[in-house]
Coordinates of C-alpha atoms in Angstrom, one line a residue:
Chain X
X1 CA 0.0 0.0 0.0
X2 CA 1.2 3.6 -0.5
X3 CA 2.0 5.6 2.6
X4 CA 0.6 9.1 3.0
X5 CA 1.7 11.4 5.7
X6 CA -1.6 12.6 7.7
X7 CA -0.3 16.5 8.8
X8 CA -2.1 16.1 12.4
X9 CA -1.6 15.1 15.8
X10 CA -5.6 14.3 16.0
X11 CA -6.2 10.6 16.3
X12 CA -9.5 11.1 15.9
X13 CA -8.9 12.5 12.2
X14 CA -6.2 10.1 11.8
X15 CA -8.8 7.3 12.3
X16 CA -11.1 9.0 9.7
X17 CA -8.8 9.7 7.1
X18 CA -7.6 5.8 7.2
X19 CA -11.4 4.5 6.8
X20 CA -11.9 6.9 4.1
X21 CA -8.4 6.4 2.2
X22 CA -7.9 2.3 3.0
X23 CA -10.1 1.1 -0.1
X24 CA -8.3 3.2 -3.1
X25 CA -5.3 1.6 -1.5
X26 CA -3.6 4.0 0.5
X27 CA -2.1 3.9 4.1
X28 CA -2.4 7.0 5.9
X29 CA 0.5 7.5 8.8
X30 CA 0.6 10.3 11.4
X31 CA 3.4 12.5 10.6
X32 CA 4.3 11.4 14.9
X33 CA 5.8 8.7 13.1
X34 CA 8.3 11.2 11.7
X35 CA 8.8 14.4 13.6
X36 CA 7.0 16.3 16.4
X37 CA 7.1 20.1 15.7
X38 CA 4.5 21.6 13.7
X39 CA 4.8 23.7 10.8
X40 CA 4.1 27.4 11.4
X41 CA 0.8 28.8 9.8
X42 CA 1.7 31.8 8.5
X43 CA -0.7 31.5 5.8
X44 CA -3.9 34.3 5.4
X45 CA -6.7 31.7 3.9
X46 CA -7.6 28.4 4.9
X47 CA -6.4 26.5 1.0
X48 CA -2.6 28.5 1.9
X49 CA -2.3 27.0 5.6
X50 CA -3.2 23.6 4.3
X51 CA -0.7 23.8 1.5
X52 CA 2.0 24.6 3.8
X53 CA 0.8 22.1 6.4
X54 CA 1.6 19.4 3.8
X55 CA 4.1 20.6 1.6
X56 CA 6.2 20.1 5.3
X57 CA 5.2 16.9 6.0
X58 CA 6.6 16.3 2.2
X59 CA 9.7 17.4 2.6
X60 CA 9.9 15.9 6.6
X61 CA 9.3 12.4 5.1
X62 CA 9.4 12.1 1.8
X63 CA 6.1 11.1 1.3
X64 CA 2.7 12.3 0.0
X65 CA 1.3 14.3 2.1
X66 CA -2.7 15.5 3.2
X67 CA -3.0 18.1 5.4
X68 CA -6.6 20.1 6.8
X69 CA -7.2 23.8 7.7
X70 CA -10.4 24.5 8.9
X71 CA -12.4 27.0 10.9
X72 CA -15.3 29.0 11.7
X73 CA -17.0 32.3 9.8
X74 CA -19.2 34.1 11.8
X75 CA -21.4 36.7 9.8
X76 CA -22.0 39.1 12.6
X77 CA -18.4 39.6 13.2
X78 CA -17.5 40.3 9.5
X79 CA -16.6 36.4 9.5
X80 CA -14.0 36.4 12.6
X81 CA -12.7 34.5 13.5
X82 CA -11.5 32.5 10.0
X83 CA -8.2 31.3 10.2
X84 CA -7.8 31.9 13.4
X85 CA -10.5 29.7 15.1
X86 CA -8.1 27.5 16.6
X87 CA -6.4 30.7 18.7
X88 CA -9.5 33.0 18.7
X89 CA -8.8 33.7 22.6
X90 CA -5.0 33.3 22.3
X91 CA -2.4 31.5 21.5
X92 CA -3.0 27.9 22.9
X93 CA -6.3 28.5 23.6
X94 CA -8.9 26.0 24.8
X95 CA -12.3 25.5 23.0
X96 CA -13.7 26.6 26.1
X97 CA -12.0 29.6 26.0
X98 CA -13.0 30.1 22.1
X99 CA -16.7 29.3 22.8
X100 CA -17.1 31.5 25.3
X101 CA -14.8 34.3 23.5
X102 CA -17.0 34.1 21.0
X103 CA -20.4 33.7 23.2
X104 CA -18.9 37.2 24.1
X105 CA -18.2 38.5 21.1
X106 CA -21.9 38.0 20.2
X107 CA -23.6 39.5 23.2
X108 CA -27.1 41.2 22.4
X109 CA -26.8 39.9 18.6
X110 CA -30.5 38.0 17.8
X111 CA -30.5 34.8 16.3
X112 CA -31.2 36.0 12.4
X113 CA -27.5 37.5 12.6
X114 CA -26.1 34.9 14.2
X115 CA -25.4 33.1 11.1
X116 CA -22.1 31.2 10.2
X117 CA -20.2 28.6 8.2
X118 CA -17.8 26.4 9.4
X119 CA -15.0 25.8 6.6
X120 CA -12.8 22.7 5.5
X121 CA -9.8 22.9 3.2
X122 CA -7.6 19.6 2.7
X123 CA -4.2 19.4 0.2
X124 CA -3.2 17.0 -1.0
X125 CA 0.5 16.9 -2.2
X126 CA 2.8 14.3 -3.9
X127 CA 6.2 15.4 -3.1
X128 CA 6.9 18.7 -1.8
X129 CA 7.6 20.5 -5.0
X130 CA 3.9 19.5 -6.3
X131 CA 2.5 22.7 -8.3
X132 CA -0.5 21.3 -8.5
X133 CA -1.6 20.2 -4.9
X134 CA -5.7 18.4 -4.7
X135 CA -7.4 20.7 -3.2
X136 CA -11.2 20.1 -1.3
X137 CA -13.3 22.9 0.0
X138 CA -16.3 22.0 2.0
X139 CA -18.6 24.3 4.0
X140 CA -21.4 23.6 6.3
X141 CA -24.0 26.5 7.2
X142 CA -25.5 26.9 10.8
X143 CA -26.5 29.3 13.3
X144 CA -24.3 30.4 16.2
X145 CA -26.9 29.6 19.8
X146 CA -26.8 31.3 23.2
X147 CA -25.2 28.7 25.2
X148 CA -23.3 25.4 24.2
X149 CA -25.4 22.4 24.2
X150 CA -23.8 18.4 24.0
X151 CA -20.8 17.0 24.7
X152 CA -19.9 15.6 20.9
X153 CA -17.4 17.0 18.7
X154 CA -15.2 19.4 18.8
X155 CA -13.8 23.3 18.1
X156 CA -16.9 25.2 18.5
X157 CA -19.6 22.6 17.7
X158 CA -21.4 23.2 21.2
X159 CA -22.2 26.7 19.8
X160 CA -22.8 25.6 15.9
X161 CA -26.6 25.0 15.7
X162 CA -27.4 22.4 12.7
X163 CA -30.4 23.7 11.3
X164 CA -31.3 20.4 8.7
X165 CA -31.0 18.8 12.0
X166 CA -32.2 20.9 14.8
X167 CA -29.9 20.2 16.9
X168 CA -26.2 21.8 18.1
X169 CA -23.3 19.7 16.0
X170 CA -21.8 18.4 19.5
X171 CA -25.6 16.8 19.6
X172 CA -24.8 14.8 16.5
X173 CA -24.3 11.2 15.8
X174 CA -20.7 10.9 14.9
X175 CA -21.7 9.1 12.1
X176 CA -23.8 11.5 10.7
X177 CA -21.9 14.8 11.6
X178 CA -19.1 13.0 9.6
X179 CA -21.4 13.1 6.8
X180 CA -22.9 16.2 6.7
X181 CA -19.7 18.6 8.3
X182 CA -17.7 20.5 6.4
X183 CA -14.6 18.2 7.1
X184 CA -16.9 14.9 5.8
X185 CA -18.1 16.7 2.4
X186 CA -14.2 18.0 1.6
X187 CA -13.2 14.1 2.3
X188 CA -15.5 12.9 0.1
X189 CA -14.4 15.3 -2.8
X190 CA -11.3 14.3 -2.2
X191 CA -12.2 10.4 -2.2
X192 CA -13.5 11.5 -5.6
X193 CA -10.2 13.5 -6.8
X194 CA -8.0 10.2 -5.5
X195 CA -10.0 7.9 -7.3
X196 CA -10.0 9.8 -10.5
X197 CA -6.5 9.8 -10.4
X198 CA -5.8 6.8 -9.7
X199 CA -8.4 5.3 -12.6
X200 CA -6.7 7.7 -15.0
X201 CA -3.6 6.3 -14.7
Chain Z
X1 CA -21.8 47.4 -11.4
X2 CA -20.1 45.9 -9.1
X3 CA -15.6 46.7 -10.4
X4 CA -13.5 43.9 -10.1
X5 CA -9.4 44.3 -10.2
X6 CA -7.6 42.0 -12.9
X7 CA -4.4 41.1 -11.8
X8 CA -2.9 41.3 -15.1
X9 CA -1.4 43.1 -17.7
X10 CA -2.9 41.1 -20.3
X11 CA -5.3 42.8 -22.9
X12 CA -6.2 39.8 -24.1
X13 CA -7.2 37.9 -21.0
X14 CA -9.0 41.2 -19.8
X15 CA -11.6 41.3 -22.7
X16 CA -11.9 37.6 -22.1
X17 CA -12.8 38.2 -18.2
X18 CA -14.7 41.3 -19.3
X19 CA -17.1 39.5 -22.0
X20 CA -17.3 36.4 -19.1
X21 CA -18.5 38.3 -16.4
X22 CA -20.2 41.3 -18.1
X23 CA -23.5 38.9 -17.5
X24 CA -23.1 38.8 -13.9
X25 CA -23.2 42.7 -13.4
X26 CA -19.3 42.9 -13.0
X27 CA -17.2 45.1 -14.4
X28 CA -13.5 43.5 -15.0
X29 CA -11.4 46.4 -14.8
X30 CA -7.0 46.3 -15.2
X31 CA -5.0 46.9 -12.6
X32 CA -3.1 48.9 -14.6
X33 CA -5.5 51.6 -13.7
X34 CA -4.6 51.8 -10.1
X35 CA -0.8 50.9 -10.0
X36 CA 1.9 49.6 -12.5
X37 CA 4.5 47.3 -10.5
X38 CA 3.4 43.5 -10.1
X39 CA 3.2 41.8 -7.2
X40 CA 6.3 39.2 -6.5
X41 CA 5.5 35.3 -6.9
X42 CA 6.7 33.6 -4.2
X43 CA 4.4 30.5 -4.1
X44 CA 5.6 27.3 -5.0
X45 CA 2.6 26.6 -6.6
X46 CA 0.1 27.8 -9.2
X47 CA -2.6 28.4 -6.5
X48 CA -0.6 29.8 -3.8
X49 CA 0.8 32.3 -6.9
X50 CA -2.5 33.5 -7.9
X51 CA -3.1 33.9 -4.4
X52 CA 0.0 36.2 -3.9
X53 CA -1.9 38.3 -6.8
X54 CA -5.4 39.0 -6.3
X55 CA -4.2 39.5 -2.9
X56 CA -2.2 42.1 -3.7
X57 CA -4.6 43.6 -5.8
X58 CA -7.1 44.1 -3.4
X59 CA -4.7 46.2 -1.1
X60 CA -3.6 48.3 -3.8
X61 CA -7.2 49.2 -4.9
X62 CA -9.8 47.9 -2.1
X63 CA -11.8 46.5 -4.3
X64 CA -12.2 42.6 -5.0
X65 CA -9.6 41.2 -7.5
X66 CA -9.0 38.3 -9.5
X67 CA -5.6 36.9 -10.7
X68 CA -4.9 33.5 -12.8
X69 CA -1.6 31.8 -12.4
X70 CA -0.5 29.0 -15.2
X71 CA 1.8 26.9 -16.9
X72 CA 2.8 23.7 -18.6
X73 CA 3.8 20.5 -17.2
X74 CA 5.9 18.0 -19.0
X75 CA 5.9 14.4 -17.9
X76 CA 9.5 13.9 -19.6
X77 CA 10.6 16.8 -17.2
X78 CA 9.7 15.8 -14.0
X79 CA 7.2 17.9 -14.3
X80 CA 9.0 21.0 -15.4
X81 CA 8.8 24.0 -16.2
X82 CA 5.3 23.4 -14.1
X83 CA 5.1 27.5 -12.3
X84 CA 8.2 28.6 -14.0
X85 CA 6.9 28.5 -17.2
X86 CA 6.9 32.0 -18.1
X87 CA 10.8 31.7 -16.6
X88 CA 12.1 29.0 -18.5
X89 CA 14.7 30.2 -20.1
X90 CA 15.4 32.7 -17.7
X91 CA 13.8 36.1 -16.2
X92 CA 12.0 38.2 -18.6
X93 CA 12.5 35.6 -21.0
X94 CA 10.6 35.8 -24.7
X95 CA 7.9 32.6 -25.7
X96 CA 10.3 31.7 -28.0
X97 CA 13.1 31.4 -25.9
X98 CA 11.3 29.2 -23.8
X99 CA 10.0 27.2 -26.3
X100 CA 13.4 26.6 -27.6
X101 CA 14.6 25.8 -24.4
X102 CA 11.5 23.2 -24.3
X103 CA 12.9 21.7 -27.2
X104 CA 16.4 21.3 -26.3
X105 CA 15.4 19.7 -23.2
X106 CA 13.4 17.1 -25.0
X107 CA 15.8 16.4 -27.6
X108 CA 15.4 12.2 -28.5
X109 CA 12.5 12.1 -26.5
X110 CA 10.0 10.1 -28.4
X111 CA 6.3 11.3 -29.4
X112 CA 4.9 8.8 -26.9
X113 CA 6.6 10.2 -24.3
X114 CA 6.4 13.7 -24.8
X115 CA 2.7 14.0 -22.8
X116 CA 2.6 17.5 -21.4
X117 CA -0.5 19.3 -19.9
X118 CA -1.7 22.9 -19.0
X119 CA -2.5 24.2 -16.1
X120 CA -4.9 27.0 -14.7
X121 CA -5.8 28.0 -11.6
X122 CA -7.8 31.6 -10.9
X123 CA -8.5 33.1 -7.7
X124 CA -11.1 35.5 -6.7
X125 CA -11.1 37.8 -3.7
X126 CA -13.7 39.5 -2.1
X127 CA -10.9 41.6 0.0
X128 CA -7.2 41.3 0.7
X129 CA -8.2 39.5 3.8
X130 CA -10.4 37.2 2.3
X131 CA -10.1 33.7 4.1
X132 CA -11.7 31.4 1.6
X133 CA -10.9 32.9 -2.1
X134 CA -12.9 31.2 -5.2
X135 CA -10.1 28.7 -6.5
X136 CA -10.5 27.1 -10.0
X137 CA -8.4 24.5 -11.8
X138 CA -8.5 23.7 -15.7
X139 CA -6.4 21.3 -17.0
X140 CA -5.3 21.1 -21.0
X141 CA -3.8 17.5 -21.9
X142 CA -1.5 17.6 -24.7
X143 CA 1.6 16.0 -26.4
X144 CA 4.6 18.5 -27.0
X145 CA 5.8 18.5 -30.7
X146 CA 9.1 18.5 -32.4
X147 CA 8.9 21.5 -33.7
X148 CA 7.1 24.6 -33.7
X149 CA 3.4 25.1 -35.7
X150 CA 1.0 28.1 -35.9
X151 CA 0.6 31.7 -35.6
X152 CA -1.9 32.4 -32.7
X153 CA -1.9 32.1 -29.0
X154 CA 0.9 32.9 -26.6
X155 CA 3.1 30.5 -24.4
X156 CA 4.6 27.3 -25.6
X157 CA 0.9 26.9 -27.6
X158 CA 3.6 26.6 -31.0
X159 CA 4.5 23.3 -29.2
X160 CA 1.4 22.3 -27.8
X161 CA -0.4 20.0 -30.2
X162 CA -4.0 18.5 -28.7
X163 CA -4.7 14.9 -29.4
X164 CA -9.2 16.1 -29.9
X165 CA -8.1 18.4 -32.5
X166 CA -4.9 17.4 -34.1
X167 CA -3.6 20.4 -34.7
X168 CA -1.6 22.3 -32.3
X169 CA -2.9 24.9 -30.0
X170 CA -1.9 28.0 -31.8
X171 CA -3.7 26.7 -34.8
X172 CA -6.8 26.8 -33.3
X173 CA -9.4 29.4 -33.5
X174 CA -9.1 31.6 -31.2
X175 CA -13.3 31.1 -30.3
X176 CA -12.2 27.3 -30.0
X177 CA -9.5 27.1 -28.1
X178 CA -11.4 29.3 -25.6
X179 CA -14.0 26.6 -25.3
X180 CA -11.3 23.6 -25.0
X181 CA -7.9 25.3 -23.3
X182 CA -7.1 25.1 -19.4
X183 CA -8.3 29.0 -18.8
X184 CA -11.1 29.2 -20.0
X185 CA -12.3 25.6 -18.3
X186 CA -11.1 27.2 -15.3
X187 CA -13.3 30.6 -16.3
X188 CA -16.2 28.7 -17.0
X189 CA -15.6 26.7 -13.5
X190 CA -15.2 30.5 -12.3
X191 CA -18.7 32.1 -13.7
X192 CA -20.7 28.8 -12.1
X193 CA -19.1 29.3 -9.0
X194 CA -19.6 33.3 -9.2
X195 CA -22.8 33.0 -10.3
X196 CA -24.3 30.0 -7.8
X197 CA -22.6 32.9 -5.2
X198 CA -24.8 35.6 -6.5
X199 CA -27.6 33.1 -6.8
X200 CA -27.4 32.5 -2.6
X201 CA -27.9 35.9 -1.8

């Protein structure tokens, strides 16, 4: 099987990216295997971040690389906080802390302009020169609520109300969050992408 | 209407962007109208280049901007000249410089193995800040000749002959090779996306 270098510590994603890559024949590896540092995102948009997230784990290992960017656009707040979701309330931040930053953020703002769109870019790169990386984009629409409700997910999905499903996405069936998120619809596009490249060849 | 900043120079491409999007109530004006130096392309690849563009674009002018990066990638080469197409034979080299060099470089290369394709990526900004640009990717498949053919088109089209067609790429009509060529796949991907974005407000 071919080895590709998963840019993220999250085992969780790791675990997804392994059921979703396994039947076009490819073994996805946590880039642990190889190193422990992380790349520096100095990148202004999700598709740059993700580019530079793999092209390192390229030219760390050798191998292809995927990596994911993803985060959070809230419409009230002229789409803060973007890029920076992960470190909305400081570097190392906690979701905690981001949730209730952003609980915060949004005091006194009624539901109809609460709206927001979580984001999902993936890259996929065969060597670390690659000009032409596979890129996915896939966004999910929702509504941001008052207070966090269930214990599922993560990143702000206590405060990211699911309106298809009435329910906050930390209320979701893994399962089905995995099909409907942002991060499940740019995995599929790229299961497509993969397998047209692969058939092609 | 609604201005949007070409990141070009191109007269060319800006009646091409200007007939495309006239229908969507924007008007595609040069950047040449604002400043005259071009921004520097760092990115190591096409996307992250056209990035680098539009982005740059947008701060010079605050208005939305859109920038196309592209090139040719021959499968003899490794890949090359891939994003330093316009570079080949050096900087501020001419197209046929570069399409000598082309040559040179695949001298005793056989017609089977002489596969090449284009490449076209465009990126829309709504600001300089813009997290999630519009990215689109059109791809030309092709077989580089042994020696040059035509009058029309730019870039190594001369050495570009396309398999659907059998002629080479700057024998087509220019109408034609519109319909067929990397860009304008990549400005048709462009003027869904644009217009599904219109469409959702």
């Amino acid at each position: 099987m071919q080895k590709i270098v998963l840019a993220s510590g999250n085992a969780g994603k790791l675990r997804e990216f392994q059921q979703l890559l396994s039947g076009c024949g490819f073994a996805v590896v946590p880039q642990s295997d190889f190193f422990s540092e992380n790349a520096e995102e100095t990148g202004l948009t999700f598709v740059e971040n993700a580019i530079i997230k793999a092209r390192y784990a390229c030219e760390r290992t050798g191998l292809p690389a995927i990596a994911d960017d993803s985060g959070i656009e809230v419409d009230a707040l002229n789409g803060r906080p973007g890029i920076y979701s992960a470190r909305y309330a400081g570097e190392g931040a906690k979701d905690a802390d981001n949730n209730a930053k952003l609980l915060q953020e949004l005091t006194g703002v009624p539901t109809e302009k609460r709206t927001a769109r979580y984001h999902a870019v993936l890259a996929f790169m065969r060597h670390a020169q690659d000009p032409t990386p596979i890129l996915c984009h896939g966004i999910w629409e929702g509504v941001i609520l008052e207070e966090p409700r269930g214990e599922g997910g993560f990143g702000y999905d206590p405060l990211f109300f699911v309106p298809s499903h009435n329910c906050a996405s930390a209320e979701l069936d893994k399962t089905e969050k995995n099909r409907i998120s942002h991060r499940g619809r740019a995995m599929q596009e790229l299961l497509q992408k993969l397998s047209a490249l692969i058939g092609a060849q």
